């Protein structure tokens, strides 16, 4: 069953039933200021960091789900309703939520009145605009009472959730005209406040939650709204809110707009006060003035739309499947930008107080957005590299506000450093900008320890070389890409975290996933060295890569597939000899991508084993058979029930590794079949089962051993977004930036007649038409550039500022 439809022309998903199987959300904001917003108006707002600077409150894991947001209540006679259905849940005469590129529009109608809320964060602005239009579609004049509602978070979201003995006494507000200011802790160490305004006179307000709602009421029937009477409360402690009350009279056919703004202000310590205890409101007033009319709001909205037209204009395709087109042209790219902004910090599954920017995560995310925002990608690479240690190891994550490593989340994930080679080389191939290699980049954010970025890459490469185990394979450390394969943890205490506990020294357990990863990005390191004339460096590195290939062939092959690891005791993990989890996906992905043992048939055998043992109706599971009991020597992976998460769930992040592996041996049909199994637009019809948004990838779909195979969880913030985009565009459609041009080598289903792609590359437009007259999956017979055939399949860099026609004949 579907709950809406794709409106591709507007780049929107249109939800037509508010009772989606889970809240279906969108992200607003593109630089420093962000909101999460659900299809019923739930969600919250923060400045830069969802933990340290949260403006409004949100209740995770609440009953009912999705409680708290930016609500509007409309009282029309005795009927009270909300345009997004929630929180009041009065049945609406019509409802529609359009989630678009960084904006959402929610429209509801009841008893002849239509209310449409347009929500977005203007570019470069530290405030969210909510324009509500009320329209009388009936034949009689209407007298309506409009109430707004938000609940302030006392800034630090973690503390706000826990430290009630203090928090119930600290809340402070000011009210001036139509603006409610939130100034908790402003008088001490905070040089920031927030405000909620409306561009019209108000006839009342409330700032004390309990008086507004009634102590024992939910958000669905606030006392003040039900009685149609604001209490004009001034909050002192407890839970401050902001609610405006406006009386609206509408003649038949008449519409009125109100522009609300939720803003964030930072002031210098000298400039904090207007007078004793009265905050300096000048900056807030200037912000409000910027968008105090519908015209100004719509101009900013159009600017935002143009910004996205430009971003999404850089790569677009036309195939014979609209679901593929909308994934590539719209939603997958959009999700990649959201992972750029959020990494793994704030979603409806990530509370914003747990994780921040992941070292490996943000490096991988970069391959999904580098073509859209290369300058910001460059900055991001330095932010990440600055948190590295001098021996190459890394903080596993850093805080977006401070950009400093956060040791509390854990460390010693031995794959981490290698991902820096991925992000950097992809950045250079996209932009041709080698200059970042010479920039001085600190270690552990300490400028006195800075070295060139190239040195960071070299140190990353040698981190693996310096940390090999008994078989000459990479030591796993706490874990590799699979956070939950904790081979040195040995935890028997449920109060210990698998992410921070390491009970063993860890010089025996080895990872075949890192081995494959090292071969792939080791070769990239070598290629880069050669590009910049460091031939000795390249030759030296080559020896280590060759040795790793040999080590995998000698000690990493199980007969039908690659082993996953050696455990602390030196025993095989992911072998036919094991009782459970005989085969894992990660090492099949990385060792096939690295083409280790291809001539000996290992690559094909490994991929055939994946098909036979890991593939299922809804995607490829991580391991098989699932673990059914806790193995102290394996750690968190065996804590999950069978079929979920890293224990035999379909972990969508790693499925594209297998797709790429398939393209290495030319099996385009198989690669594309795997692609369509997890691509959300292809799952729209099974929304009831899939549960999460049909427009973005989720991290995990329950696997074949699960209670409910096919059920998705943890949508939005996952490496799945970048990897699937990268795979479909660069390996299946096969258009891949390289140092000296655009390489074109598609691996597609044989039945396809071809496809078209427009791609901006180094300032030029490439209009690529791929034709497949012989119905092959792989192989390029001829490439014709602007009418003239070229040698090989790498289209050289062509004149910037122009459009170039590239015809590709497969065969
Ligand atoms: C994994 C989770 C795990 C968590 C621990 C994540 O990367 O996906 O399964 O529980 O790390 O913090
Ligand atoms: C999610 C984490 O963010 C990522 O870093 C990790 O690789 C996967 N889970 C697999 O455990």
PDB file of N, CA, C and O in Angstrom, residues 332 335-336 339 344 364-365 481 650-656 659 675 678-680 696-701 714 716-727:
ATOM      1  N   UNK A 332      18.356  10.353  -4.011  1.00  0.00           N
ATOM      2  CA  UNK A 332      19.618   9.821  -3.505  1.00  0.00           C
ATOM      3  C   UNK A 332      20.634  10.959  -3.323  1.00  0.00           C
ATOM      4  O   UNK A 332      21.363  11.012  -2.330  1.00  0.00           O
ATOM      5  N   UNK A 335      19.619  12.922  -0.228  1.00  0.00           N
ATOM      6  CA  UNK A 335      20.005  12.229   1.004  1.00  0.00           C
ATOM      7  C   UNK A 335      21.508  12.343   1.256  1.00  0.00           C
ATOM      8  O   UNK A 335      21.947  12.469   2.402  1.00  0.00           O
ATOM      9  N   UNK A 336      22.288  12.318   0.190  1.00  0.00           N
ATOM     10  CA  UNK A 336      23.745  12.472   0.364  1.00  0.00           C
ATOM     11  C   UNK A 336      24.065  13.826   0.999  1.00  0.00           C
ATOM     12  O   UNK A 336      24.960  13.927   1.842  1.00  0.00           O
ATOM     13  N   UNK A 339      23.350  13.645   4.656  1.00  0.00           N
ATOM     14  CA  UNK A 339      24.415  12.982   5.425  1.00  0.00           C
ATOM     15  C   UNK A 339      25.650  13.883   5.530  1.00  0.00           C
ATOM     16  O   UNK A 339      26.377  13.810   6.509  1.00  0.00           O
ATOM     17  N   UNK A 344      26.080  11.242  11.404  1.00  0.00           N
ATOM     18  CA  UNK A 344      25.197  10.272  12.080  1.00  0.00           C
ATOM     19  C   UNK A 344      24.557  10.894  13.314  1.00  0.00           C
ATOM     20  O   UNK A 344      24.240  10.215  14.271  1.00  0.00           O
ATOM     21  N   UNK A 364      33.274   8.553   3.955  1.00  0.00           N
ATOM     22  CA  UNK A 364      32.515   7.814   2.940  1.00  0.00           C
ATOM     23  C   UNK A 364      31.373   8.657   2.383  1.00  0.00           C
ATOM     24  O   UNK A 364      31.094   8.637   1.182  1.00  0.00           O
ATOM     25  N   UNK A 365      30.714   9.425   3.263  1.00  0.00           N
ATOM     26  CA  UNK A 365      29.603  10.268   2.795  1.00  0.00           C
ATOM     27  C   UNK A 365      30.061  11.188   1.671  1.00  0.00           C
ATOM     28  O   UNK A 365      29.297  11.503   0.757  1.00  0.00           O
ATOM     29  N   UNK A 481      34.985  -1.832   9.783  1.00  0.00           N
ATOM     30  CA  UNK A 481      33.737  -1.167   9.364  1.00  0.00           C
ATOM     31  C   UNK A 481      32.543  -1.671  10.161  1.00  0.00           C
ATOM     32  O   UNK A 481      31.635  -0.917  10.470  1.00  0.00           O
ATOM     33  N   UNK A 650      19.814  -6.945   6.591  1.00  0.00           N
ATOM     34  CA  UNK A 650      20.273  -6.427   5.301  1.00  0.00           C
ATOM     35  C   UNK A 650      20.803  -5.032   5.609  1.00  0.00           C
ATOM     36  O   UNK A 650      20.035  -4.089   5.806  1.00  0.00           O
ATOM     37  N   UNK A 651      22.100  -4.953   5.755  1.00  0.00           N
ATOM     38  CA  UNK A 651      22.735  -3.696   6.130  1.00  0.00           C
ATOM     39  C   UNK A 651      23.023  -2.970   4.823  1.00  0.00           C
ATOM     40  O   UNK A 651      23.986  -3.256   4.124  1.00  0.00           O
ATOM     41  N   UNK A 652      22.135  -2.043   4.478  1.00  0.00           N
ATOM     42  CA  UNK A 652      22.113  -1.538   3.087  1.00  0.00           C
ATOM     43  C   UNK A 652      23.427  -0.874   2.662  1.00  0.00           C
ATOM     44  O   UNK A 652      23.731  -0.811   1.477  1.00  0.00           O
ATOM     45  N   UNK A 653      24.182  -0.388   3.623  1.00  0.00           N
ATOM     46  CA  UNK A 653      25.471   0.252   3.344  1.00  0.00           C
ATOM     47  C   UNK A 653      26.417  -0.679   2.569  1.00  0.00           C
ATOM     48  O   UNK A 653      27.177  -0.232   1.718  1.00  0.00           O
ATOM     49  N   UNK A 654      26.381  -1.964   2.880  1.00  0.00           N
ATOM     50  CA  UNK A 654      27.374  -2.846   2.261  1.00  0.00           C
ATOM     51  C   UNK A 654      26.867  -3.564   1.011  1.00  0.00           C
ATOM     52  O   UNK A 654      27.642  -4.162   0.283  1.00  0.00           O
ATOM     53  N   UNK A 655      25.573  -3.486   0.718  1.00  0.00           N
ATOM     54  CA  UNK A 655      25.069  -4.130  -0.507  1.00  0.00           C
ATOM     55  C   UNK A 655      25.750  -3.589  -1.760  1.00  0.00           C
ATOM     56  O   UNK A 655      26.105  -4.351  -2.661  1.00  0.00           O
ATOM     57  N   UNK A 656      25.963  -2.279  -1.873  1.00  0.00           N
ATOM     58  CA  UNK A 656      26.635  -1.779  -3.083  1.00  0.00           C
ATOM     59  C   UNK A 656      28.062  -2.293  -3.254  1.00  0.00           C
ATOM     60  O   UNK A 656      28.559  -2.322  -4.380  1.00  0.00           O
ATOM     61  N   UNK A 659      27.503  -5.084  -5.346  1.00  0.00           N
ATOM     62  CA  UNK A 659      27.143  -4.628  -6.704  1.00  0.00           C
ATOM     63  C   UNK A 659      28.411  -4.258  -7.479  1.00  0.00           C
ATOM     64  O   UNK A 659      28.560  -4.627  -8.637  1.00  0.00           O
ATOM     65  N   UNK A 675      20.682  -3.684  -6.854  1.00  0.00           N
ATOM     66  CA  UNK A 675      20.392  -2.248  -6.687  1.00  0.00           C
ATOM     67  C   UNK A 675      18.897  -2.018  -6.430  1.00  0.00           C
ATOM     68  O   UNK A 675      18.510  -1.310  -5.506  1.00  0.00           O
ATOM     69  N   UNK A 678      16.985  -2.794  -2.853  1.00  0.00           N
ATOM     70  CA  UNK A 678      17.008  -1.925  -1.665  1.00  0.00           C
ATOM     71  C   UNK A 678      16.753  -0.451  -1.976  1.00  0.00           C
ATOM     72  O   UNK A 678      16.636   0.356  -1.056  1.00  0.00           O
ATOM     73  N   UNK A 679      16.655  -0.087  -3.263  1.00  0.00           N
ATOM     74  CA  UNK A 679      16.442   1.335  -3.581  1.00  0.00           C
ATOM     75  C   UNK A 679      15.020   1.730  -3.177  1.00  0.00           C
ATOM     76  O   UNK A 679      14.046   1.108  -3.624  1.00  0.00           O
ATOM     77  N   UNK A 680      14.872   2.745  -2.334  1.00  0.00           N
ATOM     78  CA  UNK A 680      13.573   3.022  -1.728  1.00  0.00           C
ATOM     79  C   UNK A 680      12.437   3.273  -2.725  1.00  0.00           C
ATOM     80  O   UNK A 680      11.314   2.821  -2.490  1.00  0.00           O
ATOM     81  N   UNK A 696      13.961   7.757   0.803  1.00  0.00           N
ATOM     82  CA  UNK A 696      15.366   7.704   1.229  1.00  0.00           C
ATOM     83  C   UNK A 696      15.734   6.300   1.706  1.00  0.00           C
ATOM     84  O   UNK A 696      14.888   5.537   2.165  1.00  0.00           O
ATOM     85  N   UNK A 697      17.007   5.997   1.606  1.00  0.00           N
ATOM     86  CA  UNK A 697      17.499   4.712   2.075  1.00  0.00           C
ATOM     87  C   UNK A 697      17.438   4.657   3.591  1.00  0.00           C
ATOM     88  O   UNK A 697      17.578   5.671   4.287  1.00  0.00           O
ATOM     89  N   UNK A 698      17.282   3.440   4.091  1.00  0.00           N
ATOM     90  CA  UNK A 698      17.427   3.236   5.527  1.00  0.00           C
ATOM     91  C   UNK A 698      18.672   2.381   5.744  1.00  0.00           C
ATOM     92  O   UNK A 698      19.174   1.747   4.824  1.00  0.00           O
ATOM     93  N   UNK A 699      19.173   2.416   6.966  1.00  0.00           N
ATOM     94  CA  UNK A 699      20.406   1.675   7.247  1.00  0.00           C
ATOM     95  C   UNK A 699      20.176   0.174   7.177  1.00  0.00           C
ATOM     96  O   UNK A 699      21.012  -0.562   6.678  1.00  0.00           O
ATOM     97  N   UNK A 700      19.030  -0.266   7.674  1.00  0.00           N
ATOM     98  CA  UNK A 700      18.845  -1.709   7.776  1.00  0.00           C
ATOM     99  C   UNK A 700      17.435  -2.150   7.428  1.00  0.00           C
ATOM    100  O   UNK A 700      16.460  -1.532   7.827  1.00  0.00           O
ATOM    101  N   UNK A 701      17.376  -3.228   6.672  1.00  0.00           N
ATOM    102  CA  UNK A 701      16.109  -3.902   6.391  1.00  0.00           C
ATOM    103  C   UNK A 701      16.227  -5.273   7.043  1.00  0.00           C
ATOM    104  O   UNK A 701      17.267  -5.939   6.909  1.00  0.00           O
ATOM    105  N   UNK A 714      15.858   2.809  10.776  1.00  0.00           N
ATOM    106  CA  UNK A 714      16.992   3.733  10.777  1.00  0.00           C
ATOM    107  C   UNK A 714      17.190   4.392   9.411  1.00  0.00           C
ATOM    108  O   UNK A 714      18.215   4.206   8.750  1.00  0.00           O
ATOM    109  N   UNK A 716      17.580   7.529   6.680  1.00  0.00           N
ATOM    110  CA  UNK A 716      18.314   8.778   6.448  1.00  0.00           C
ATOM    111  C   UNK A 716      19.832   8.733   6.682  1.00  0.00           C
ATOM    112  O   UNK A 716      20.580   8.904   5.739  1.00  0.00           O
ATOM    113  N   UNK A 717      20.276   8.576   7.940  1.00  0.00           N
ATOM    114  CA  UNK A 717      21.704   8.818   8.184  1.00  0.00           C
ATOM    115  C   UNK A 717      22.496   7.517   8.116  1.00  0.00           C
ATOM    116  O   UNK A 717      22.667   6.810   9.112  1.00  0.00           O
ATOM    117  N   UNK A 718      22.963   7.207   6.939  1.00  0.00           N
ATOM    118  CA  UNK A 718      23.683   5.955   6.742  1.00  0.00           C
ATOM    119  C   UNK A 718      24.591   6.107   5.533  1.00  0.00           C
ATOM    120  O   UNK A 718      24.261   6.802   4.571  1.00  0.00           O
ATOM    121  N   UNK A 719      25.719   5.416   5.583  1.00  0.00           N
ATOM    122  CA  UNK A 719      26.625   5.367   4.444  1.00  0.00           C
ATOM    123  C   UNK A 719      25.957   4.758   3.217  1.00  0.00           C
ATOM    124  O   UNK A 719      26.479   4.835   2.106  1.00  0.00           O
ATOM    125  N   UNK A 720      24.812   4.163   3.423  1.00  0.00           N
ATOM    126  CA  UNK A 720      24.015   3.614   2.323  1.00  0.00           C
ATOM    127  C   UNK A 720      23.773   4.650   1.232  1.00  0.00           C
ATOM    128  O   UNK A 720      23.809   4.332   0.044  1.00  0.00           O
ATOM    129  N   UNK A 721      23.500   5.884   1.650  1.00  0.00           N
ATOM    130  CA  UNK A 721      23.158   6.928   0.668  1.00  0.00           C
ATOM    131  C   UNK A 721      24.325   7.133  -0.296  1.00  0.00           C
ATOM    132  O   UNK A 721      24.175   7.002  -1.508  1.00  0.00           O
ATOM    133  N   UNK A 722      25.483   7.423   0.242  1.00  0.00           N
ATOM    134  CA  UNK A 722      26.628   7.725  -0.624  1.00  0.00           C
ATOM    135  C   UNK A 722      27.030   6.511  -1.455  1.00  0.00           C
ATOM    136  O   UNK A 722      27.282   6.619  -2.650  1.00  0.00           O
ATOM    137  N   UNK A 723      27.080   5.351  -0.833  1.00  0.00           N
ATOM    138  CA  UNK A 723      27.573   4.173  -1.556  1.00  0.00           C
ATOM    139  C   UNK A 723      26.650   3.749  -2.692  1.00  0.00           C
ATOM    140  O   UNK A 723      27.105   3.314  -3.744  1.00  0.00           O
ATOM    141  N   UNK A 724      25.351   3.875  -2.469  1.00  0.00           N
ATOM    142  CA  UNK A 724      24.445   3.484  -3.555  1.00  0.00           C
ATOM    143  C   UNK A 724      24.496   4.486  -4.699  1.00  0.00           C
ATOM    144  O   UNK A 724      24.440   4.099  -5.869  1.00  0.00           O
ATOM    145  N   UNK A 725      24.624   5.748  -4.363  1.00  0.00           N
ATOM    146  CA  UNK A 725      24.732   6.751  -5.427  1.00  0.00           C
ATOM    147  C   UNK A 725      26.017   6.545  -6.234  1.00  0.00           C
ATOM    148  O   UNK A 725      26.020   6.523  -7.466  1.00  0.00           O
ATOM    149  N   UNK A 726      27.089   6.384  -5.513  1.00  0.00           N
ATOM    150  CA  UNK A 726      28.409   6.172  -6.123  1.00  0.00           C
ATOM    151  C   UNK A 726      28.376   4.932  -7.023  1.00  0.00           C
ATOM    152  O   UNK A 726      28.884   4.929  -8.142  1.00  0.00           O
ATOM    153  N   UNK A 727      27.738   3.888  -6.534  1.00  0.00           N
ATOM    154  CA  UNK A 727      27.712   2.622  -7.271  1.00  0.00           C
ATOM    155  C   UNK A 727      26.855   2.707  -8.528  1.00  0.00           C
ATOM    156  O   UNK A 727      27.284   2.279  -9.604  1.00  0.00           O
TER     157      UNK A 727
END
